[in-house]
Short mmCIF file of C-alpha atoms and ligand atoms in Angstrom, two decimals:
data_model
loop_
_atom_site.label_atom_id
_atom_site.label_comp_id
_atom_site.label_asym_id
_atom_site.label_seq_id
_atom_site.Cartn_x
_atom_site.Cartn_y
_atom_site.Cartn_z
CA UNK A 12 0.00 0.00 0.00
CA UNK A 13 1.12 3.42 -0.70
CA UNK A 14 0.08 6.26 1.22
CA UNK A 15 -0.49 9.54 -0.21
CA UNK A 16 -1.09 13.02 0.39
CA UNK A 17 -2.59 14.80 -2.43
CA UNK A 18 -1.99 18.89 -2.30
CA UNK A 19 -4.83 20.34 -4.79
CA UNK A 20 -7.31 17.52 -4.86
CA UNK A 21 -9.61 19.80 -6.14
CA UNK A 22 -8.05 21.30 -9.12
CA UNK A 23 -7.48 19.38 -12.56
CA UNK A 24 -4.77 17.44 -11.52
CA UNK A 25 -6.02 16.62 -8.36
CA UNK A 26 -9.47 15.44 -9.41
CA UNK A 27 -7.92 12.88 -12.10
CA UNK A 28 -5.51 12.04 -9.51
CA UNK A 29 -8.25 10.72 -7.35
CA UNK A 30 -9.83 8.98 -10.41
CA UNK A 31 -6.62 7.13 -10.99
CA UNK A 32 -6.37 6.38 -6.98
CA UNK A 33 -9.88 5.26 -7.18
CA UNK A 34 -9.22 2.35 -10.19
CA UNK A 35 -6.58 0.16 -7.74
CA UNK A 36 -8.15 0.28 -4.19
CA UNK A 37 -5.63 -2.20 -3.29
CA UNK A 38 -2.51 -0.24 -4.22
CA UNK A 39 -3.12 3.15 -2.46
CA UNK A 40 -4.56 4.93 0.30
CA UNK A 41 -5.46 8.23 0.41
CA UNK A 42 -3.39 9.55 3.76
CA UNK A 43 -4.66 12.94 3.24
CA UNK A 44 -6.18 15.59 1.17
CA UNK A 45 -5.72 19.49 0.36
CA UNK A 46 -7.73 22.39 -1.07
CA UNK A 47 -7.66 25.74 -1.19
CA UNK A 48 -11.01 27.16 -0.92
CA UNK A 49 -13.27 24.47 -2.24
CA UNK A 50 -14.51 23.29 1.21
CA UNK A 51 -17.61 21.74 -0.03
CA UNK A 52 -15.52 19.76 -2.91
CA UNK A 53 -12.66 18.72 -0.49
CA UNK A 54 -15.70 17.25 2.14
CA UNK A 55 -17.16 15.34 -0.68
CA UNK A 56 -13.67 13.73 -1.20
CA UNK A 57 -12.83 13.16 2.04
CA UNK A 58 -16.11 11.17 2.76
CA UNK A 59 -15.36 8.76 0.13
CA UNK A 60 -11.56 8.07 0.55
CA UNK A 61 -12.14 8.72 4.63
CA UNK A 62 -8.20 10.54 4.76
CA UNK A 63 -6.53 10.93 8.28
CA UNK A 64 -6.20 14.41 7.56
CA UNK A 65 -7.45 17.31 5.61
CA UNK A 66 -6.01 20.62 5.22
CA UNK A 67 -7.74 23.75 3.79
CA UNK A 68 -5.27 26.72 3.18
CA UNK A 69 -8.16 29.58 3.66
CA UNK A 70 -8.25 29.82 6.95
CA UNK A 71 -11.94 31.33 6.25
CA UNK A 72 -13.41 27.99 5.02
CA UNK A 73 -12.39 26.07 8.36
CA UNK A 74 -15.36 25.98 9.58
CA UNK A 75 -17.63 24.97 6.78
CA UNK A 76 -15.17 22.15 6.41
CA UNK A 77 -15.20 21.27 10.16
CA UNK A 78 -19.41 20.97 9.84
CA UNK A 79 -18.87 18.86 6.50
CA UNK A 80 -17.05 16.51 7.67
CA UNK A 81 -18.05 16.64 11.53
CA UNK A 82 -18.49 12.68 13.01
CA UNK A 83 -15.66 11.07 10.76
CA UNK A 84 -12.55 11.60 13.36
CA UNK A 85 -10.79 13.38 10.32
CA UNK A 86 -8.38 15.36 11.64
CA UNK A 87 -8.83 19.02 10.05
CA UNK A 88 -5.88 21.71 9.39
CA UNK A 89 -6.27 25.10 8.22
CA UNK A 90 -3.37 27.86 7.00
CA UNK A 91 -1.11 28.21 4.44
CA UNK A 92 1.35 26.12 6.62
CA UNK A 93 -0.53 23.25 6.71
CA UNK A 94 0.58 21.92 3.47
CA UNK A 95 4.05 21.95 4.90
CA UNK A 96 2.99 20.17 7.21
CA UNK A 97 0.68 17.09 5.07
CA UNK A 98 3.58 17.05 2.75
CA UNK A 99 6.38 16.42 5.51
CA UNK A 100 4.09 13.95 7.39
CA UNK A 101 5.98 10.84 7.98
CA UNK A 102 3.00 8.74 7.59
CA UNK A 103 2.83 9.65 3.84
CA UNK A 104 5.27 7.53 1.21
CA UNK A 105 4.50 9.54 -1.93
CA UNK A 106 3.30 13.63 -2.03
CA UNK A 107 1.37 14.53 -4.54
CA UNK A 108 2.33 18.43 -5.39
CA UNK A 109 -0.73 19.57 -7.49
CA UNK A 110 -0.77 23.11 -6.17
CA UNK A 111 -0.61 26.22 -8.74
CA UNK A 112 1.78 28.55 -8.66
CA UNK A 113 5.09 29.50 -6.35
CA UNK A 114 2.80 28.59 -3.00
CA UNK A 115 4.00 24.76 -3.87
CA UNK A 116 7.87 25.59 -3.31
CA UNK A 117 7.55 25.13 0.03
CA UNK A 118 5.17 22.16 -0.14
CA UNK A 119 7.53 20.61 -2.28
CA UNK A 120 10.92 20.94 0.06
CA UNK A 121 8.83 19.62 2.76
CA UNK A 122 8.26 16.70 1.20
CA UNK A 123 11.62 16.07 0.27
CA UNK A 124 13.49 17.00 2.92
CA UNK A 125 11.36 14.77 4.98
CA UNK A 126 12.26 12.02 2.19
CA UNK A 127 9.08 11.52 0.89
CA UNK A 128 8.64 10.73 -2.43
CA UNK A 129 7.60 13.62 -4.49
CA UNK A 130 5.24 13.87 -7.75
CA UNK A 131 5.69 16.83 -8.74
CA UNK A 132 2.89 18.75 -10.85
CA UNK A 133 3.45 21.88 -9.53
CA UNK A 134 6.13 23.51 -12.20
CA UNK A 135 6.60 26.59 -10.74
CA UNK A 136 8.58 24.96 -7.33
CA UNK A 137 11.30 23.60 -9.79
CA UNK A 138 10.90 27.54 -11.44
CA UNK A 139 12.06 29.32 -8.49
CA UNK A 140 13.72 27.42 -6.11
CA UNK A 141 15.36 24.28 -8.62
CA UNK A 142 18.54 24.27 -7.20
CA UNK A 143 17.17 24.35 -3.81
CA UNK A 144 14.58 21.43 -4.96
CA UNK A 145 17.35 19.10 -6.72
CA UNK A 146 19.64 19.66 -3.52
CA UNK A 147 17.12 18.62 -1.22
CA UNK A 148 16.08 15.40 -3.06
CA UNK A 149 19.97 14.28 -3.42
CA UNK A 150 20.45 14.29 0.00
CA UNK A 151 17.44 12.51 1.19
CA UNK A 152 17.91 10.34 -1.71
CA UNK A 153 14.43 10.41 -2.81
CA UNK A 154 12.75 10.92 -6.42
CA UNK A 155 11.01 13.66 -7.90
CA UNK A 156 9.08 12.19 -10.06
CA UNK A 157 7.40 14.41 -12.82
CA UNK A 158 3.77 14.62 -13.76
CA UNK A 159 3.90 16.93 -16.56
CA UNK A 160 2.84 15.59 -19.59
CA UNK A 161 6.14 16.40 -21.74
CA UNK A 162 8.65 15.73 -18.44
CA UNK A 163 6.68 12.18 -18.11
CA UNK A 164 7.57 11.48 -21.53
CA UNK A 165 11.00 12.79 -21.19
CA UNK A 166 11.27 10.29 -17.82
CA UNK A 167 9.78 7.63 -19.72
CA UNK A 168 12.20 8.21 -22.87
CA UNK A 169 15.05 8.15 -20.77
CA UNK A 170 14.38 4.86 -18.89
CA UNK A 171 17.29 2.03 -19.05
CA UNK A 172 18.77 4.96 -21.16
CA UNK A 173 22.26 6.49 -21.12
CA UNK A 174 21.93 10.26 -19.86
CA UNK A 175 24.99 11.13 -21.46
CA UNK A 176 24.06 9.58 -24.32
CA UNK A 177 21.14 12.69 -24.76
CA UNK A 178 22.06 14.99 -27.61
CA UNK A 179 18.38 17.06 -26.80
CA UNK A 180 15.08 16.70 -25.29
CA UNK A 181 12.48 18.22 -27.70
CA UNK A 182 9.13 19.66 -25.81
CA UNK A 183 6.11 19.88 -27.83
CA UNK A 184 3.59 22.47 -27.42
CA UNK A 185 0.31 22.65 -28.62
CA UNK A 186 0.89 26.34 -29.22
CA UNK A 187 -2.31 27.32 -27.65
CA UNK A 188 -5.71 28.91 -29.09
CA UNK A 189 -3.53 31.40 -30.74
CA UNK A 190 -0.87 29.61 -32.17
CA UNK A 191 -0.42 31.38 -35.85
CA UNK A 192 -2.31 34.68 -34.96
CA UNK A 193 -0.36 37.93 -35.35
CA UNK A 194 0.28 41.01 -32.71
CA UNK A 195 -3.23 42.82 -34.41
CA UNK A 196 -5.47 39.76 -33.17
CA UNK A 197 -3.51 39.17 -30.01
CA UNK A 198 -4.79 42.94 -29.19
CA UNK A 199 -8.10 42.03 -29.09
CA UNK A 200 -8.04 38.80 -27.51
CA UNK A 201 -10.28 38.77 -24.17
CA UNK A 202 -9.20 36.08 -21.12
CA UNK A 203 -12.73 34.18 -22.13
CA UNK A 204 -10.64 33.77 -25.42
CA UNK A 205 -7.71 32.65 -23.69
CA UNK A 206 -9.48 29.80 -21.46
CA UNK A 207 -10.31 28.16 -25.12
CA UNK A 208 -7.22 25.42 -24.92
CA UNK A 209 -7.53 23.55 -28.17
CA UNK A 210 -6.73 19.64 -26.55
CA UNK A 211 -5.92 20.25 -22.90
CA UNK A 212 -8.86 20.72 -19.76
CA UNK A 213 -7.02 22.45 -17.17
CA UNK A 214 -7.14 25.15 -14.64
CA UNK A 215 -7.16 29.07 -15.14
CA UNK A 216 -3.76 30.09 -14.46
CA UNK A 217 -1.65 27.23 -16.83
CA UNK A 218 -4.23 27.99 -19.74
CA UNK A 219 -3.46 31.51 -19.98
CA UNK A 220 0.62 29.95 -19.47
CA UNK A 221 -0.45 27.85 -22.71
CA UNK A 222 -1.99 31.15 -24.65
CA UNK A 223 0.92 33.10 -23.83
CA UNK A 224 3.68 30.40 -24.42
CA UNK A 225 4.48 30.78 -20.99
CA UNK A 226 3.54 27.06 -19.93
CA UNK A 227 6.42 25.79 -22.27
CA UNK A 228 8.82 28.46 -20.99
CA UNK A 229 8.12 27.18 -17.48
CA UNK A 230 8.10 24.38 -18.62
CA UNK A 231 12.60 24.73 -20.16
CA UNK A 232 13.15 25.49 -16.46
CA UNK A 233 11.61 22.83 -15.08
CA UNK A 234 13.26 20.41 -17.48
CA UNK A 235 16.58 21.99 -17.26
CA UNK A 236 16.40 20.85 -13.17
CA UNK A 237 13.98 17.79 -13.57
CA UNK A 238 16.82 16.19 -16.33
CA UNK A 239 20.40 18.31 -15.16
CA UNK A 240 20.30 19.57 -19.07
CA UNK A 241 21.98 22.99 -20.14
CA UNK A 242 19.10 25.53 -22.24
CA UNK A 243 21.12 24.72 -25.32
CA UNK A 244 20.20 21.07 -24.86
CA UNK A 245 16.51 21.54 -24.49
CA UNK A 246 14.50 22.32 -27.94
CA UNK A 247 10.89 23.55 -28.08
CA UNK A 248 8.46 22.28 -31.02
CA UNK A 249 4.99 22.94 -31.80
CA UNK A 250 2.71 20.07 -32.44
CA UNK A 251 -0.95 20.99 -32.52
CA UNK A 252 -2.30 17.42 -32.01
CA UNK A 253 -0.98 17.02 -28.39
CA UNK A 254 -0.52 13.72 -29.47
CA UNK A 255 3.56 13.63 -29.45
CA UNK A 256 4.15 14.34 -25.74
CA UNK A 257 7.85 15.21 -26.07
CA UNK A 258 11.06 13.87 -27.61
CA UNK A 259 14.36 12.46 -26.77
CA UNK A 260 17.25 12.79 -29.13
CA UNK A 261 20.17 10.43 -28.46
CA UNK A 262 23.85 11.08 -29.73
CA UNK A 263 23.50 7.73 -32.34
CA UNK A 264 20.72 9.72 -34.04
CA UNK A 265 17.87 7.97 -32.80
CA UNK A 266 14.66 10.05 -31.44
CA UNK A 267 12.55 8.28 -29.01
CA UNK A 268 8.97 9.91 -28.35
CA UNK A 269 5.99 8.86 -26.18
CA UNK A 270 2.68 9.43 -27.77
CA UNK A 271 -0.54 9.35 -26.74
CA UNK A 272 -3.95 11.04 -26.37
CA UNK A 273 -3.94 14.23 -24.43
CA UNK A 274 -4.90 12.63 -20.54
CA UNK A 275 -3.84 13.30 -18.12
CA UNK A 276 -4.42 10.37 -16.33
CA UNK A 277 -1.66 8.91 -18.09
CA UNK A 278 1.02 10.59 -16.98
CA UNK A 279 -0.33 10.92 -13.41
CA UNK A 280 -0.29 7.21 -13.00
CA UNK A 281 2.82 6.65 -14.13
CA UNK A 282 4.34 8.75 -11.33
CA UNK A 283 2.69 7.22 -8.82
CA UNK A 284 2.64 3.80 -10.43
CA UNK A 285 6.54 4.31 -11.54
CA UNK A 286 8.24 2.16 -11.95
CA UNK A 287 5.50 0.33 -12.66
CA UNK A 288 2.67 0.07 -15.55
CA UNK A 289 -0.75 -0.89 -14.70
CA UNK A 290 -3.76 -0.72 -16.62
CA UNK A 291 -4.75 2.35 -17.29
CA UNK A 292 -8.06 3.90 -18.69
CA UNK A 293 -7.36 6.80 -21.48
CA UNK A 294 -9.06 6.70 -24.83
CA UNK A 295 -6.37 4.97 -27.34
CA UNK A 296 -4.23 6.33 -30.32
CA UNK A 297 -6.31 5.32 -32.95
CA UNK A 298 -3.55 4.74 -35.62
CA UNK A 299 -6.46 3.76 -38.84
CA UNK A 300 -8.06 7.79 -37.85
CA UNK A 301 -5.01 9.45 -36.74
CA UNK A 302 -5.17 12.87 -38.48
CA UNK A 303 -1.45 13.45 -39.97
CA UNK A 304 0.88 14.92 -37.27
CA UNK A 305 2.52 18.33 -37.24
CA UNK A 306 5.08 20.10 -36.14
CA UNK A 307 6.38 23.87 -36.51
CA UNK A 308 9.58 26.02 -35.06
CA UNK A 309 7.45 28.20 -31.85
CA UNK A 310 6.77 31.93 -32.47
CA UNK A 311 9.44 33.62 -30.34
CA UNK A 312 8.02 37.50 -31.64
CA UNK A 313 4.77 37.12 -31.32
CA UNK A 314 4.83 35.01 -28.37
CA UNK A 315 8.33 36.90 -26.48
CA UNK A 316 7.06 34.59 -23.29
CA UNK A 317 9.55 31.92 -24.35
CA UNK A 318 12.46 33.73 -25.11
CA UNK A 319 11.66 35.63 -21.76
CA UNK A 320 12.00 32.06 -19.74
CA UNK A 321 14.98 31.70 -21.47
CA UNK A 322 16.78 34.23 -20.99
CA UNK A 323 15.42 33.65 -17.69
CA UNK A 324 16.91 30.67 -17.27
CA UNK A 325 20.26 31.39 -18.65
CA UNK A 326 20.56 33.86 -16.06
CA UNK A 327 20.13 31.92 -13.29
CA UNK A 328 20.09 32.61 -9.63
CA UNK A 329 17.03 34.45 -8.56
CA UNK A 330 15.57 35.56 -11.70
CA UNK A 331 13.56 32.41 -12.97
CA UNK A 332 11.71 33.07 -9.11
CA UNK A 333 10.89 36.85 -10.85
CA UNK A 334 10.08 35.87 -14.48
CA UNK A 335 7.54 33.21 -12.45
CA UNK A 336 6.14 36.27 -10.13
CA UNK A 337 5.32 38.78 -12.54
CA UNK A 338 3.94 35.94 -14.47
CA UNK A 339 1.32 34.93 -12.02
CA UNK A 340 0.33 38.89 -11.21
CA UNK A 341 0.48 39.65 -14.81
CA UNK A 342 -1.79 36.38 -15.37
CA UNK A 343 -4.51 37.35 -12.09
CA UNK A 344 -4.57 40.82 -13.77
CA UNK A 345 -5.45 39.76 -17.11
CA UNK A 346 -7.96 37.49 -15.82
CA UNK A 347 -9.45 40.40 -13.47
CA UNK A 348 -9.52 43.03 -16.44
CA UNK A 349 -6.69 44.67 -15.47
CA UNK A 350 -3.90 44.29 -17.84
CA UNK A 351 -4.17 42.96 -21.38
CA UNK A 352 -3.11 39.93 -23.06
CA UNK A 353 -0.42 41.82 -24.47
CA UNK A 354 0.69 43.26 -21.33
CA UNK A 355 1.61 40.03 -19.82
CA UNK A 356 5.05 39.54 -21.61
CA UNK A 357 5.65 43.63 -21.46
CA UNK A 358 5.37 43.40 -17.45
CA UNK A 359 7.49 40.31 -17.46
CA UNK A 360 9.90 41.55 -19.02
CA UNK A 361 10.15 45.15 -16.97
CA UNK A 362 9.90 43.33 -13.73
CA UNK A 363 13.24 41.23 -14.64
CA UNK A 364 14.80 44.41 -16.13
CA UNK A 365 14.76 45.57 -13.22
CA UNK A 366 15.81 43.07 -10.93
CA UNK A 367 19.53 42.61 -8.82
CA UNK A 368 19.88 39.00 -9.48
CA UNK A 369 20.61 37.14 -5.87
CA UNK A 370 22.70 34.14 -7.36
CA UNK A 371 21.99 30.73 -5.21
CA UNK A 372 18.71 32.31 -3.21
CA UNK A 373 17.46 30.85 -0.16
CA UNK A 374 14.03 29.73 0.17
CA UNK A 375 13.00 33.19 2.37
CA UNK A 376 15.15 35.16 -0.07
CA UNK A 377 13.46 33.59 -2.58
CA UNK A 378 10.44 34.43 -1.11
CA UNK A 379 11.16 38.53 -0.85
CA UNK A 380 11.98 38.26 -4.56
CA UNK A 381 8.72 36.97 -5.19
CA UNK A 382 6.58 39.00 -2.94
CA UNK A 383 8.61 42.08 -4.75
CA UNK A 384 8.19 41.21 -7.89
CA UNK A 385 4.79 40.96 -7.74
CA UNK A 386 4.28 44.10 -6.09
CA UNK A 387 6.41 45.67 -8.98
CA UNK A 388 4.11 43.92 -11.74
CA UNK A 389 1.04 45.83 -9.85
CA UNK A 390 2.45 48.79 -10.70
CA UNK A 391 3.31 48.34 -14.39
CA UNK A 392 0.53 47.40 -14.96
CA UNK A 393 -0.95 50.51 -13.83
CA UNK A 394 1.31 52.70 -15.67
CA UNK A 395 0.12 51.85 -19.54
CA UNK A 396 2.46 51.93 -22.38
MG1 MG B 16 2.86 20.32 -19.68
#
């Protein structure tokens, strides 16, 4: 039996999580359960897997989970810090980090510095605080294993593989509901527009990441720290169909790729399956129907998100921690009417011109930086032009 704590059952992630969970009762056991704000949702969950513990991080919807769930002998946390403290529990053998944004960093070093094993959904921890992340797991020896769809496929490309063997990893992207649209239309385009993803079902925040190219910037980081692969090694493709879920290209000249239909169910039970593979439920490549497959160099100009992560990335140090904070305000301001889609790269991209890189960050320094940066998006956005 493995025990798990799942951070974000009630997102996207989480929700499939609990499907997969669901389908081998005799494998895993749901230790405990988080949500943010969806007390009603996380009560309904919790009276059908019966967790020792649930944790809401808005202190405001305590109570309405306490009443939910009163008679069960659940034991109920509230606060931010909670999730520290489900991920570091020592009853747990595998954390599940399905949180959004840079709130999972500390989630995440929890888990592994209490040697948990870590699934790791929640990109923007490797983001800002990778070195921290990868230092962590070394020294408790445990895994990180990824549950983004193009890192699973990297992990599963690379199995019984030589790492220094890898000439490049190739990411695919599906480009988003704008892919091929010029600066004119991008203009006009409204965050109702933006939650259109063509394949993918997924939460606010990482389908405006998708529109704006951001997802697969995040996305370079994250593999740069999941895989221990310098920027020039890591490639970016698009390929509309989703169906390609990312590439591995070996010195010898072979590519290996894992396909697939976009679920993400797939990927989610490989990581907690791994190394395992058990039957799983996603619809099937149907090879006789398969519409042809494409694939097309990203649009760095109209789209300067992924050059942004980049450069980013090249930098090092604290800035990945900034690009990823003025993301996420620039993101929540779009989405609230208060910055365009347009804007979202332009406030990036002042918030890191501005910033005194801190090279090897702490987590608290880490966590100024982001707090700052945030602040400073606020206020570009305010000033227009
Ligand atoms: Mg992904």
């Amino acid at each position: 039996m493995k025990r798990i704590a799942l951070l974000g059952s009630t997102g996207s992630i989480g929700t499939q999580a609990l499907q997969v969970v669901d389908s081998f009762p005799e494998l895993f056991r749901v230790h405990s359960l988080s949500a943010h704000r969806q007390a009603a949702k996380l009560a309904r969950q919790a009276r059908h897997f019966l967790p020792a513990v649930v944790a809401i991080s808005d202190e405001s919807c305590y109570n309405e989970l306490k009443a939910e769930l009163s008679g069960l002998g659940i034991k109920i946390l509230a606060g931010p810090d909670s999730l520290r403290e489900l991920a570091a529990d020592q009853e747990t053998d595998i954390v599940l980090n399905s949180l959004v944004g840079f709130a999972g960093l500390a989630a995440t070093l929890a888990a592994l510095s209490a040697g948990n094993t870590l699934a790791l959904a929640n990109k923007e921890s490797l983001v800002a605080g990778g070195h921290l992340a990868m230092r962590q797991a070394a020294e408790a020896g445990v895994n990180i294993l990824p549950v983004d769809s193009e890192h699973s496929a990297i992990f599963q490309c690379i199995q019984g593989q030589q790492l220094d063997a890898v000439e490049k990893i190739v990411l695919t992207a599906s480009g988003g509901p704008f892919f091929g649209r010029n600066l004119a239309f991008l203009q006009t385009v409204t965050p109702q527009d933006a939650l259109k993803h063509p394949n993918w079902v997924m939460g606010a925040k990482i389908t405006i990441d998708s529109a704006t190219m951001m997802n697969k910037g995040l996305e370079v980081i994250e593999a740069r720290w999941l895989f221990g692969l310098p920027y020039e090694k890591i490639d970016v493709v698009v390929h509309r169909e989703s169906i390609v879920h990312s590439l591995v290209v070996y010195r010898d000249g072979a590519v290996l790729a894992q396909l697939g239909t976009p679920d993400m169910r797939v990927p989610i039970q490989y990581a907690l399956t791994y190394p395992e593979r058990l039957l799983g439920h996603a619809p099937r490549v149907c090879w006789n129907t398969l519409s042809p497959l494409n694939f097309a160099p990203p649009d760095k100009s109209n789209f300067p998100c992924l050059p942004l992560a980049y450069l980013a990335g090249a930098i090092g140090g604290s800035m990945p921690c900034v690009l990823n904070a003025a993301n996420e305000e620039a993101v929540r301001l779009f989405l609230g009417g208060k910055a365009s889609f347009l804007d979202i790269p332009r406030i990036i991209e002042r918030v890191m011109n501005k910033h005194k890189v801190v090279t090897e960050p702490d987590f608290d320094t880490l966590h100024d930086v982001d707090k700052e940066a945030r602040l400073l998006s606020q206020e570009y956005a305010k000033m227009k032009g």
